[in-house]
Amino acid sequence: MKKLCKINRKEIRQSMPFVLSVVAKPRYICEQCARVSSDKSLLCKPVKIKDHKQKK
């Protein structure tokens, strides 16, 4: 599968069950486009979300 950062709207619609499964519990965010995924290999510039959470 292509990286989530590179798929277009038509491809998202065609792959909806897969897309929903990898974005349901995201662990990574792409620094470039802000898409999220539970699998960092699906993003172009992944960064762990917990590393960027603001401390209260």
mmCIF file of C-alpha atoms in Angstrom:
data_model
loop_
_atom_site.group_PDB
_atom_site.id
_atom_site.type_symbol
_atom_site.label_atom_id
_atom_site.label_comp_id
_atom_site.label_asym_id
_atom_site.label_seq_id
_atom_site.Cartn_x
_atom_site.Cartn_y
_atom_site.Cartn_z
ATOM 1 C CA MET A 1 0.000 0.000 0.000
ATOM 2 C CA LYS A 2 1.082 3.563 -0.673
ATOM 3 C CA LYS A 3 1.928 5.814 2.209
ATOM 4 C CA LEU A 4 -1.160 7.547 3.602
ATOM 5 C CA CYS A 5 0.514 10.868 2.800
ATOM 6 C CA LYS A 6 0.466 10.051 -0.910
ATOM 7 C CA ILE A 7 -2.980 8.548 -1.464
ATOM 8 C CA ASN A 8 -5.701 10.672 -3.024
ATOM 9 C CA ARG A 9 -9.388 10.937 -2.116
ATOM 10 C CA LYS A 10 -10.465 8.288 -4.615
ATOM 11 C CA GLU A 11 -7.935 5.803 -3.226
ATOM 12 C CA ILE A 12 -9.058 6.588 0.318
ATOM 13 C CA ARG A 13 -12.678 5.775 -0.585
ATOM 14 C CA GLN A 14 -11.632 2.509 -2.250
ATOM 15 C CA SER A 15 -9.510 1.467 0.756
ATOM 16 C CA MET A 16 -11.774 2.739 3.542
ATOM 17 C CA PRO A 17 -11.722 -0.404 5.768
ATOM 18 C CA PHE A 18 -7.910 -0.436 5.730
ATOM 19 C CA VAL A 19 -7.621 3.328 6.261
ATOM 20 C CA LEU A 20 -10.025 3.209 9.194
ATOM 21 C CA SER A 21 -8.078 0.371 10.792
ATOM 22 C CA VAL A 22 -4.771 2.274 10.758
ATOM 23 C CA VAL A 23 -6.130 5.642 11.888
ATOM 24 C CA ALA A 24 -8.439 4.381 14.660
ATOM 25 C CA LYS A 25 -5.703 4.372 17.320
ATOM 26 C CA PRO A 26 -2.938 6.563 15.942
ATOM 27 C CA ARG A 27 0.550 6.419 17.418
ATOM 28 C CA TYR A 28 2.316 8.505 14.771
ATOM 29 C CA ILE A 29 1.700 11.790 12.989
ATOM 30 C CA CYS A 30 3.305 12.956 9.741
ATOM 31 C CA GLU A 31 5.222 16.179 10.291
ATOM 32 C CA GLN A 32 4.586 17.174 6.693
ATOM 33 C CA CYS A 33 0.827 16.716 6.206
ATOM 34 C CA ALA A 34 -0.509 15.917 9.716
ATOM 35 C CA ARG A 35 -2.034 12.568 8.738
ATOM 36 C CA VAL A 36 -1.987 9.960 11.487
ATOM 37 C CA SER A 37 -1.461 6.199 11.645
ATOM 38 C CA SER A 38 -0.806 3.345 14.026
ATOM 39 C CA ASP A 39 1.981 2.203 11.653
ATOM 40 C CA LYS A 40 4.872 4.599 11.067
ATOM 41 C CA SER A 41 5.784 2.939 7.751
ATOM 42 C CA LEU A 42 2.575 4.375 6.255
ATOM 43 C CA LEU A 43 3.688 7.995 6.780
ATOM 44 C CA CYS A 44 6.399 10.025 5.030
ATOM 45 C CA LYS A 45 7.780 11.837 8.080
ATOM 46 C CA PRO A 46 6.424 9.972 11.108
ATOM 47 C CA VAL A 47 6.861 11.215 14.657
ATOM 48 C CA LYS A 48 5.488 9.522 17.768
ATOM 49 C CA ILE A 49 2.443 11.402 18.981
ATOM 50 C CA LYS A 50 3.294 10.996 22.665
ATOM 51 C CA ASP A 51 6.637 12.759 22.042
ATOM 52 C CA HIS A 52 4.722 15.869 20.962
ATOM 53 C CA LYS A 53 1.991 16.007 23.590
ATOM 54 C CA GLN A 54 2.170 19.145 25.642
ATOM 55 C CA LYS A 55 2.981 18.758 29.319
ATOM 56 C CA LYS A 56 0.386 20.227 31.658
#
